[in-house]
CSV table of N, CA and C and ligand atoms in Angstrom, one decimal:
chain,number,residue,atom,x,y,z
A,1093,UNK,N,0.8,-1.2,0.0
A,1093,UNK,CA,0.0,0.0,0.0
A,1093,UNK,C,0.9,1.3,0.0
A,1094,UNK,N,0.3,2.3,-0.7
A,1094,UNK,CA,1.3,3.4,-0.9
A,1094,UNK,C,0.7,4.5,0.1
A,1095,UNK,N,1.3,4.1,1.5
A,1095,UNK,CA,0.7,5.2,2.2
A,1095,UNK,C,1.8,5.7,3.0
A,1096,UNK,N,2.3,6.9,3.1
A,1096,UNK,CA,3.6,7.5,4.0
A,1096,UNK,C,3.4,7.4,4.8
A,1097,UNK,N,2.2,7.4,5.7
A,1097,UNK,CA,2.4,7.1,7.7
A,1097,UNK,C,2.5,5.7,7.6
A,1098,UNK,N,1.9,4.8,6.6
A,1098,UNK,CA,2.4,3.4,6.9
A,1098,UNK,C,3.8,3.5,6.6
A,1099,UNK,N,4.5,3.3,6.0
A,1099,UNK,CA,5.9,3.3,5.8
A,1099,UNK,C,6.7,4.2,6.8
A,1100,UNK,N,6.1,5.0,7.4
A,1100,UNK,CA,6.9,5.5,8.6
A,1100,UNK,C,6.8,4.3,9.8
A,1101,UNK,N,5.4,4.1,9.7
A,1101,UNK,CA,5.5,3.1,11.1
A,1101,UNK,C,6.0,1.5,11.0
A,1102,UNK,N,6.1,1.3,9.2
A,1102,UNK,CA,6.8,0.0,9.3
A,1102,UNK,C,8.5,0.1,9.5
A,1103,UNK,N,8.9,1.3,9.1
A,1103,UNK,CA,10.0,2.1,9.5
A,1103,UNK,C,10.9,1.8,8.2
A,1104,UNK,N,10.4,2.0,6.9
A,1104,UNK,CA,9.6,2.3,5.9
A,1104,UNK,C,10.3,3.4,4.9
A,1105,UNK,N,10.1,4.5,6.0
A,1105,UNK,CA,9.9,6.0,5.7
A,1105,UNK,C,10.6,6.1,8.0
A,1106,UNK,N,11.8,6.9,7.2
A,1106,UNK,CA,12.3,7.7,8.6
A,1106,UNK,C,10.9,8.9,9.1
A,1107,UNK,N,10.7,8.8,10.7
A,1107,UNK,CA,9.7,9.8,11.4
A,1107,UNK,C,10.7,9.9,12.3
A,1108,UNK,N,10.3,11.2,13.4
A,1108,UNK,CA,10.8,11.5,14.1
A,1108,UNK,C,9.6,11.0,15.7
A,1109,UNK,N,10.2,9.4,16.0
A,1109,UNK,CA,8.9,9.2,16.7
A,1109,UNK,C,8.9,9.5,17.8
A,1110,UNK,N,7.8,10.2,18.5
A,1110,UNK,CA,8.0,10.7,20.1
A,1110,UNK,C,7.3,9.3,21.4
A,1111,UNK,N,6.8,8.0,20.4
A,1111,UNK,CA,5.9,7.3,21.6
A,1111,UNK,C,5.4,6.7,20.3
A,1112,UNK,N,5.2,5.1,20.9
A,1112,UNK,CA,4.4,3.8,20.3
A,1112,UNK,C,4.7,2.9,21.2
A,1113,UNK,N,3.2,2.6,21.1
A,1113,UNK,CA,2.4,0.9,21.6
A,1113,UNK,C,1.9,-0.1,21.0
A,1114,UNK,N,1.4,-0.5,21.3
A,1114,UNK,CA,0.7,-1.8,20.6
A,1114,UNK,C,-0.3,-1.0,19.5
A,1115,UNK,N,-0.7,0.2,19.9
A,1115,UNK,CA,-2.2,0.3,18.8
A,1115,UNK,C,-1.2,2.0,17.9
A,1116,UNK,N,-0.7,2.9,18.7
A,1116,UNK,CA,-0.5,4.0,17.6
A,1116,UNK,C,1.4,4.2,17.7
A,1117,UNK,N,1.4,5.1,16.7
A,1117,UNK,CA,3.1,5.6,16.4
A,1117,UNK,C,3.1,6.9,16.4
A,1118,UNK,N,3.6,7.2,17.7
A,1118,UNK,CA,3.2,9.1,17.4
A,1118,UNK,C,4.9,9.4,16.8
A,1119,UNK,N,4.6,10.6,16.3
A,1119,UNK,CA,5.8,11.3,15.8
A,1119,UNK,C,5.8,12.7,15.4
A,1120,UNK,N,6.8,13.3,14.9
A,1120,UNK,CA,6.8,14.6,15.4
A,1120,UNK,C,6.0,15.2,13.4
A,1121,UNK,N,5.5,16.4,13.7
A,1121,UNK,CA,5.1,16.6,12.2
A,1121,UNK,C,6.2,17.2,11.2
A,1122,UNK,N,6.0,16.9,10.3
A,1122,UNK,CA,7.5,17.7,9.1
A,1122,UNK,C,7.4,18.7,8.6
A,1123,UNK,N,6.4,19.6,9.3
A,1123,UNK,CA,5.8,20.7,8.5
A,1123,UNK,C,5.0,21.3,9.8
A,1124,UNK,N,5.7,21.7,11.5
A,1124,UNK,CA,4.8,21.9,12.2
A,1124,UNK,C,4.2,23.8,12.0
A,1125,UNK,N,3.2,23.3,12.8
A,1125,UNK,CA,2.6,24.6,12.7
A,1125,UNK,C,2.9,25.4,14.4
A,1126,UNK,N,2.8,25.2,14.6
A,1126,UNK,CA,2.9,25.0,16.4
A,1126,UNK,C,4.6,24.7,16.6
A,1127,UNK,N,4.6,25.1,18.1
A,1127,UNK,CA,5.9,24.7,18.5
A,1127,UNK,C,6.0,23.2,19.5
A,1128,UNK,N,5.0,22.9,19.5
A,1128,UNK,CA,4.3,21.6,19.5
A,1128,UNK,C,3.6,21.2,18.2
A,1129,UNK,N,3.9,20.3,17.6
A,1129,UNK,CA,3.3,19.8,16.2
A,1129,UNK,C,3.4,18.3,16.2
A,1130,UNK,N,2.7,17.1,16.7
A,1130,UNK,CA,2.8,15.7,16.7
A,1130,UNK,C,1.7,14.8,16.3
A,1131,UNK,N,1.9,14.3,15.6
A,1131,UNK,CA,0.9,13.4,14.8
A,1131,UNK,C,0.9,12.0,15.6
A,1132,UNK,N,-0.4,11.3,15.8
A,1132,UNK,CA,-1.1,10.5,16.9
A,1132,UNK,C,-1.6,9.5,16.0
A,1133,UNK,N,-1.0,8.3,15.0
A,1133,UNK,CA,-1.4,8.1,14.3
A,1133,UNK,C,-1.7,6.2,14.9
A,1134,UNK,N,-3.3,6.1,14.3
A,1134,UNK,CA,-3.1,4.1,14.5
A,1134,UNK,C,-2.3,3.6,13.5
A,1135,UNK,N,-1.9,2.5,14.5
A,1135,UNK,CA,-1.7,1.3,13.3
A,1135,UNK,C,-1.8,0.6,12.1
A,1136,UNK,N,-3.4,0.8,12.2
A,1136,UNK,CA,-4.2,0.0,11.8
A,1136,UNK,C,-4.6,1.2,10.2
A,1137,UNK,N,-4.5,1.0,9.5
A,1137,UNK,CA,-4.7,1.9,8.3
A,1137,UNK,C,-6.5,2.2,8.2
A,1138,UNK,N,-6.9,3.5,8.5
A,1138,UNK,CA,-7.7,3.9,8.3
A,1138,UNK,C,-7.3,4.9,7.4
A,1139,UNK,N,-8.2,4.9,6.6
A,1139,UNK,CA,-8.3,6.6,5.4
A,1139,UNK,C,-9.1,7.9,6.3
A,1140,UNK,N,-10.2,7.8,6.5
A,1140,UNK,CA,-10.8,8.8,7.0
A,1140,UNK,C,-11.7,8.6,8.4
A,1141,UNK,N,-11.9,9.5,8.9
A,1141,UNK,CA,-13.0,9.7,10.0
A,1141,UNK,C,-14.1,8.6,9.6
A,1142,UNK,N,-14.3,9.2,8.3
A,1142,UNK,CA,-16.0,8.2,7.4
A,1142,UNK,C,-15.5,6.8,7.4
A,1143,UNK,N,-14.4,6.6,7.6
A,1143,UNK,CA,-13.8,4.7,7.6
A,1143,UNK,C,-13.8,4.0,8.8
A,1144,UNK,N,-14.3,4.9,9.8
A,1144,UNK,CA,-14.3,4.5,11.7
A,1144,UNK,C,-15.3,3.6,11.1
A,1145,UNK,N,-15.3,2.2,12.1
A,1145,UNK,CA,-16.2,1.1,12.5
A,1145,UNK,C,-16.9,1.0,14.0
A,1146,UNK,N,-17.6,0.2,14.4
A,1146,UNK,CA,-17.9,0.8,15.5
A,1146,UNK,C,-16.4,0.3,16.5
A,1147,UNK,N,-16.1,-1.0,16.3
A,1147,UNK,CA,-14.4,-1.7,16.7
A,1147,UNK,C,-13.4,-0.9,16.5
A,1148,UNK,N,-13.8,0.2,16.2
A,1148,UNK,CA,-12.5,1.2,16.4
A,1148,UNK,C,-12.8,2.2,17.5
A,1149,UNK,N,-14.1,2.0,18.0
A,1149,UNK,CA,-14.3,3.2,19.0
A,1149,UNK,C,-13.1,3.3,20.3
A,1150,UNK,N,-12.5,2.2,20.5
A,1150,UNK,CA,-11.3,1.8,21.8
A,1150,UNK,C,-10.2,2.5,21.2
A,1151,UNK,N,-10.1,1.9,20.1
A,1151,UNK,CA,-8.8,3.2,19.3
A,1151,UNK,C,-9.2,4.5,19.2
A,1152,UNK,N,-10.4,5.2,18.8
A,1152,UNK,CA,-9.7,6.7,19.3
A,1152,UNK,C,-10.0,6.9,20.2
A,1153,UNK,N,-10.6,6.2,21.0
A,1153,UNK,CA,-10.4,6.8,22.4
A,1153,UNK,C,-9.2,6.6,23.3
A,1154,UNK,N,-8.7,5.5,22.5
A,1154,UNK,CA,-7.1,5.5,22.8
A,1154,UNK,C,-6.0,6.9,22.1
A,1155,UNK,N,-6.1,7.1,21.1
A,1155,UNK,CA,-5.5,8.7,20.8
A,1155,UNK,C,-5.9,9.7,21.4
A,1156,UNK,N,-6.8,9.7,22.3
A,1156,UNK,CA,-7.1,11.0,22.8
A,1156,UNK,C,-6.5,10.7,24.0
A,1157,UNK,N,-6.1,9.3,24.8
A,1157,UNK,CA,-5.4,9.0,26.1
A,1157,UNK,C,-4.1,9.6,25.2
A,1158,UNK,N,-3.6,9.0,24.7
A,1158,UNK,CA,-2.2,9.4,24.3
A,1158,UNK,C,-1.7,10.9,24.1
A,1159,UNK,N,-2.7,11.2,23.2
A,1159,UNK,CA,-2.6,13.0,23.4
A,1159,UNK,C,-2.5,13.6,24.6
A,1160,UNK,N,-3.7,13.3,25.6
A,1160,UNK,CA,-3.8,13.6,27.1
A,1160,UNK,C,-2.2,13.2,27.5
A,1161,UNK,N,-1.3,12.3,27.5
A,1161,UNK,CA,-0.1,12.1,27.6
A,1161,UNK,C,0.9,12.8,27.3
A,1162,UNK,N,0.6,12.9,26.2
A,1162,UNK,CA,1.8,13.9,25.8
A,1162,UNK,C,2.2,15.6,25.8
A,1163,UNK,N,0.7,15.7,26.1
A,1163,UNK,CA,0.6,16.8,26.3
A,1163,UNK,C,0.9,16.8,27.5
A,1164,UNK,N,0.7,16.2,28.6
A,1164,UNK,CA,1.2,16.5,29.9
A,1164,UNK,C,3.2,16.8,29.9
A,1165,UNK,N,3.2,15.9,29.2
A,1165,UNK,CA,5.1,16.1,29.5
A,1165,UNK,C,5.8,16.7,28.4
A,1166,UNK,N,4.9,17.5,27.2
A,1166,UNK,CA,5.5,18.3,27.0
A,1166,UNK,C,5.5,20.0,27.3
A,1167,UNK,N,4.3,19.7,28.5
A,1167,UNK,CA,4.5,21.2,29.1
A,1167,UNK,C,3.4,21.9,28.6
A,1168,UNK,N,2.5,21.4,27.9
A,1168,UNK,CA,1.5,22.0,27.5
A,1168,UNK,C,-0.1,22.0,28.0
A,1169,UNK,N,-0.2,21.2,28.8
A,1169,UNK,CA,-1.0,20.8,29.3
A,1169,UNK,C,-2.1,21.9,29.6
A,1170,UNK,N,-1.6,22.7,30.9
A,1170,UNK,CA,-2.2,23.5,31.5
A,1170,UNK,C,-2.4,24.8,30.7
A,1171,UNK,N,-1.6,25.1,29.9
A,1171,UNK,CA,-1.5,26.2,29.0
A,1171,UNK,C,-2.7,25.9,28.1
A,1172,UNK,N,-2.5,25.0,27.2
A,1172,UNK,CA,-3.8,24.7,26.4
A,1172,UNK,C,-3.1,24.0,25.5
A,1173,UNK,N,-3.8,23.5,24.8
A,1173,UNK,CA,-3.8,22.8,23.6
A,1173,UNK,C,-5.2,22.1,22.6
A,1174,UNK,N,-4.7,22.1,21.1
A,1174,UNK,CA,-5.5,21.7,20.4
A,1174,UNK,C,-5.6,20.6,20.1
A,1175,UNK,N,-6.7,19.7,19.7
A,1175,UNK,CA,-6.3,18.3,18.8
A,1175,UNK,C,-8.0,18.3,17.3
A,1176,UNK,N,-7.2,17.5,16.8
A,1176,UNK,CA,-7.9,18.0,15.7
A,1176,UNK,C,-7.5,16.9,14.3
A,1177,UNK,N,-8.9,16.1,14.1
A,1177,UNK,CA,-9.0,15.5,12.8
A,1177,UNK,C,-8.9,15.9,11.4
A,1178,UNK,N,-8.2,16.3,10.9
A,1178,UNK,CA,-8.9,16.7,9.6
A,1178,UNK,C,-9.6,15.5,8.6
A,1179,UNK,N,-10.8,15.8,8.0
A,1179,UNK,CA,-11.9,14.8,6.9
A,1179,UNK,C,-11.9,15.4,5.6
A,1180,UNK,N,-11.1,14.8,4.4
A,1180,UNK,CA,-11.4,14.8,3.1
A,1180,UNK,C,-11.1,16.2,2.7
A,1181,UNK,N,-10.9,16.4,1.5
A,1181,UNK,CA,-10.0,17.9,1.1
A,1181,UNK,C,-10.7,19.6,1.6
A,1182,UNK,N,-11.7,19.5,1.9
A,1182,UNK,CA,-12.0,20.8,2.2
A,1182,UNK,C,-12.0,21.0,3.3
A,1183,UNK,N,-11.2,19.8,4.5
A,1183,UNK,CA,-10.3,20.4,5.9
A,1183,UNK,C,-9.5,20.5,5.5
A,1184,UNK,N,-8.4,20.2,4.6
A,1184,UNK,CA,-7.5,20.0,4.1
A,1184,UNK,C,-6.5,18.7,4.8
A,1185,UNK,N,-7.1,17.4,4.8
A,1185,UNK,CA,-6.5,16.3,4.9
A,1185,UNK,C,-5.9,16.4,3.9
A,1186,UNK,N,-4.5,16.0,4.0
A,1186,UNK,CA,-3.8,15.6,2.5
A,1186,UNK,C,-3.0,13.9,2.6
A,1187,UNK,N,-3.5,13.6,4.2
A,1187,UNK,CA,-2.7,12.3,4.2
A,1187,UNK,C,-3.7,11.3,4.3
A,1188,UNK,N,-4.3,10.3,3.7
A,1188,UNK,CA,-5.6,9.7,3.9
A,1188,UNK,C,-5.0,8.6,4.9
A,1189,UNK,N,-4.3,8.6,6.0
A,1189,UNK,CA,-4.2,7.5,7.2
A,1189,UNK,C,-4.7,8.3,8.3
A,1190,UNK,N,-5.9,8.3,9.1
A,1190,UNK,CA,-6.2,9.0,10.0
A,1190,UNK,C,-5.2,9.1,11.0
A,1191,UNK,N,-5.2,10.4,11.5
A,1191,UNK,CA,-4.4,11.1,12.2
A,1191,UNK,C,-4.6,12.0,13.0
A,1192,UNK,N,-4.5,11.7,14.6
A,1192,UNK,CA,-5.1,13.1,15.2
A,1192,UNK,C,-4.0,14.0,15.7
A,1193,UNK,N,-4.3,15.2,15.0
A,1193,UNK,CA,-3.1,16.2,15.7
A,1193,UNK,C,-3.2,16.9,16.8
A,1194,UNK,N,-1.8,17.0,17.5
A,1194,UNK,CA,-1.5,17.3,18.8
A,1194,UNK,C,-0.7,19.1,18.2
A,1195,UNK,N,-1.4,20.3,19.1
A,1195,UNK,CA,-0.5,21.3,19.0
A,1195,UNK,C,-0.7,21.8,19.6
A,1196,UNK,N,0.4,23.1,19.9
A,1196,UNK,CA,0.6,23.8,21.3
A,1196,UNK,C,1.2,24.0,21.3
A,1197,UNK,N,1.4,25.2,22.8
A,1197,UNK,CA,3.1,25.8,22.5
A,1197,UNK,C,3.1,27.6,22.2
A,1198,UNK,N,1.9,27.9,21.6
A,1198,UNK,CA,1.6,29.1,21.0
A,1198,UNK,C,-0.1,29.4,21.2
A,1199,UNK,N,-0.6,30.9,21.4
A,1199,UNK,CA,-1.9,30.7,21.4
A,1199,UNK,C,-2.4,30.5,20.1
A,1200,UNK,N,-3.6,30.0,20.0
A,1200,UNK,CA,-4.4,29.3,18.9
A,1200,UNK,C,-5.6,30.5,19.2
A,1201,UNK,N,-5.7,30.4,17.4
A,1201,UNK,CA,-6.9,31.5,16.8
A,1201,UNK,C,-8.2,30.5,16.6
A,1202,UNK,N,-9.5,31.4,17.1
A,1202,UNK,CA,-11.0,30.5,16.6
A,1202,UNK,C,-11.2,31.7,16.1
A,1203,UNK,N,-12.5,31.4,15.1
A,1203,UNK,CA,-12.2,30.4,14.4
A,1203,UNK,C,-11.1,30.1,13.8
A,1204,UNK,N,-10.7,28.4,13.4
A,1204,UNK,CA,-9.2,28.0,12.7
A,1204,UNK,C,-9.9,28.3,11.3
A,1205,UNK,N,-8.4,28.4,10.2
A,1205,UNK,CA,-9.1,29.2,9.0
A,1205,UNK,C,-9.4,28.0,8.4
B,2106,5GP,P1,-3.5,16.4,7.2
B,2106,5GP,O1,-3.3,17.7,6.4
B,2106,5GP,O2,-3.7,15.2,6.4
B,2106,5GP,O3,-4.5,16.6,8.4
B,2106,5GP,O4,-2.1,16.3,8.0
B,2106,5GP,C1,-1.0,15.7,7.4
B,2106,5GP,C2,0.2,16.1,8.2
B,2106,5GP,O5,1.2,15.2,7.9
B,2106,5GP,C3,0.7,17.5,7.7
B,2106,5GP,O6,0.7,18.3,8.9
B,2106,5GP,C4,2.1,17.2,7.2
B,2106,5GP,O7,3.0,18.2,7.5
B,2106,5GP,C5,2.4,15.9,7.8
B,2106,5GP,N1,3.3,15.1,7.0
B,2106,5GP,C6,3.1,14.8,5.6
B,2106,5GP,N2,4.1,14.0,5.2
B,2106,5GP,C7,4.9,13.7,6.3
B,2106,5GP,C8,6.1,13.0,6.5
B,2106,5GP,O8,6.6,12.3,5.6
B,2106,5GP,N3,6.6,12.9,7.7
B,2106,5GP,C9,6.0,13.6,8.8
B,2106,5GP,N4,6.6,13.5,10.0
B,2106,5GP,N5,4.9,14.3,8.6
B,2106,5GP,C10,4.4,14.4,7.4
B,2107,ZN,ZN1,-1.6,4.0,6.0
């Protein structure tokens, strides 16, 4: 399959990884926006939000523990932070392996553009 977060997590494709378990591969983004910028990615190859089953509901609720994690130790916790799916081109997903992003570090604007 030609998908760049797979090839990163089969190790594939070099990432900068900050944390992996049995179910995700987080790593750092290559393009962050934030001074925190980490991608929270499953294993398990999903394309979009619209590809969730109901047997995935333990996996993202496992990405949101792990975010809750990481965000604690990298100091962002209490300050604030964002996380955030992007769905199909008019969020501007450009990577079709679901991914939830972790950022922070800087204040964040609402509405996001
Ligand atoms: P999306 O736009 O699909 O929500 O997010 C994709 C994210 O993946 C972008 O923030 C982009 O910078 C990041 N990205 C794309 N290709 C690579 C890569 O090869 N390595 C890493 N570490 N991040 C990537
Ligand atoms: Zn994939």
């Amino acid at each position: 399959m030609d998908c760049i977060f797979c090839k990163i997590i089969s190790g594939e494709r070099t990432g900068r990884k900050v944390y992996e378990d049995e179910l995700v591969y987080v790593f750092e983004d290559i393009n962050p926006q934030a001074p925190v910028h980490i991608l929270i990615v499953p294993k398990k190859h999903i394309p979009t939000l619209l590809d969730l089953k109901e047997e995935d509901k333990p996996l993202m609720g496992h990405l949101y523990m792990v975010a809750n994690m990481i965000a604690r130790e990298r100091g962002i916790a209490d300050r604030g932070f964002r996380t955030l799916i992007n769905c199909n081109p008019e969020s501007g997903q450009t990577v079709y392996h679901i991914h939830l992003h972790l950022l922070g570090g800087r204040m964040m604007h609402w509405p996001p553009g």
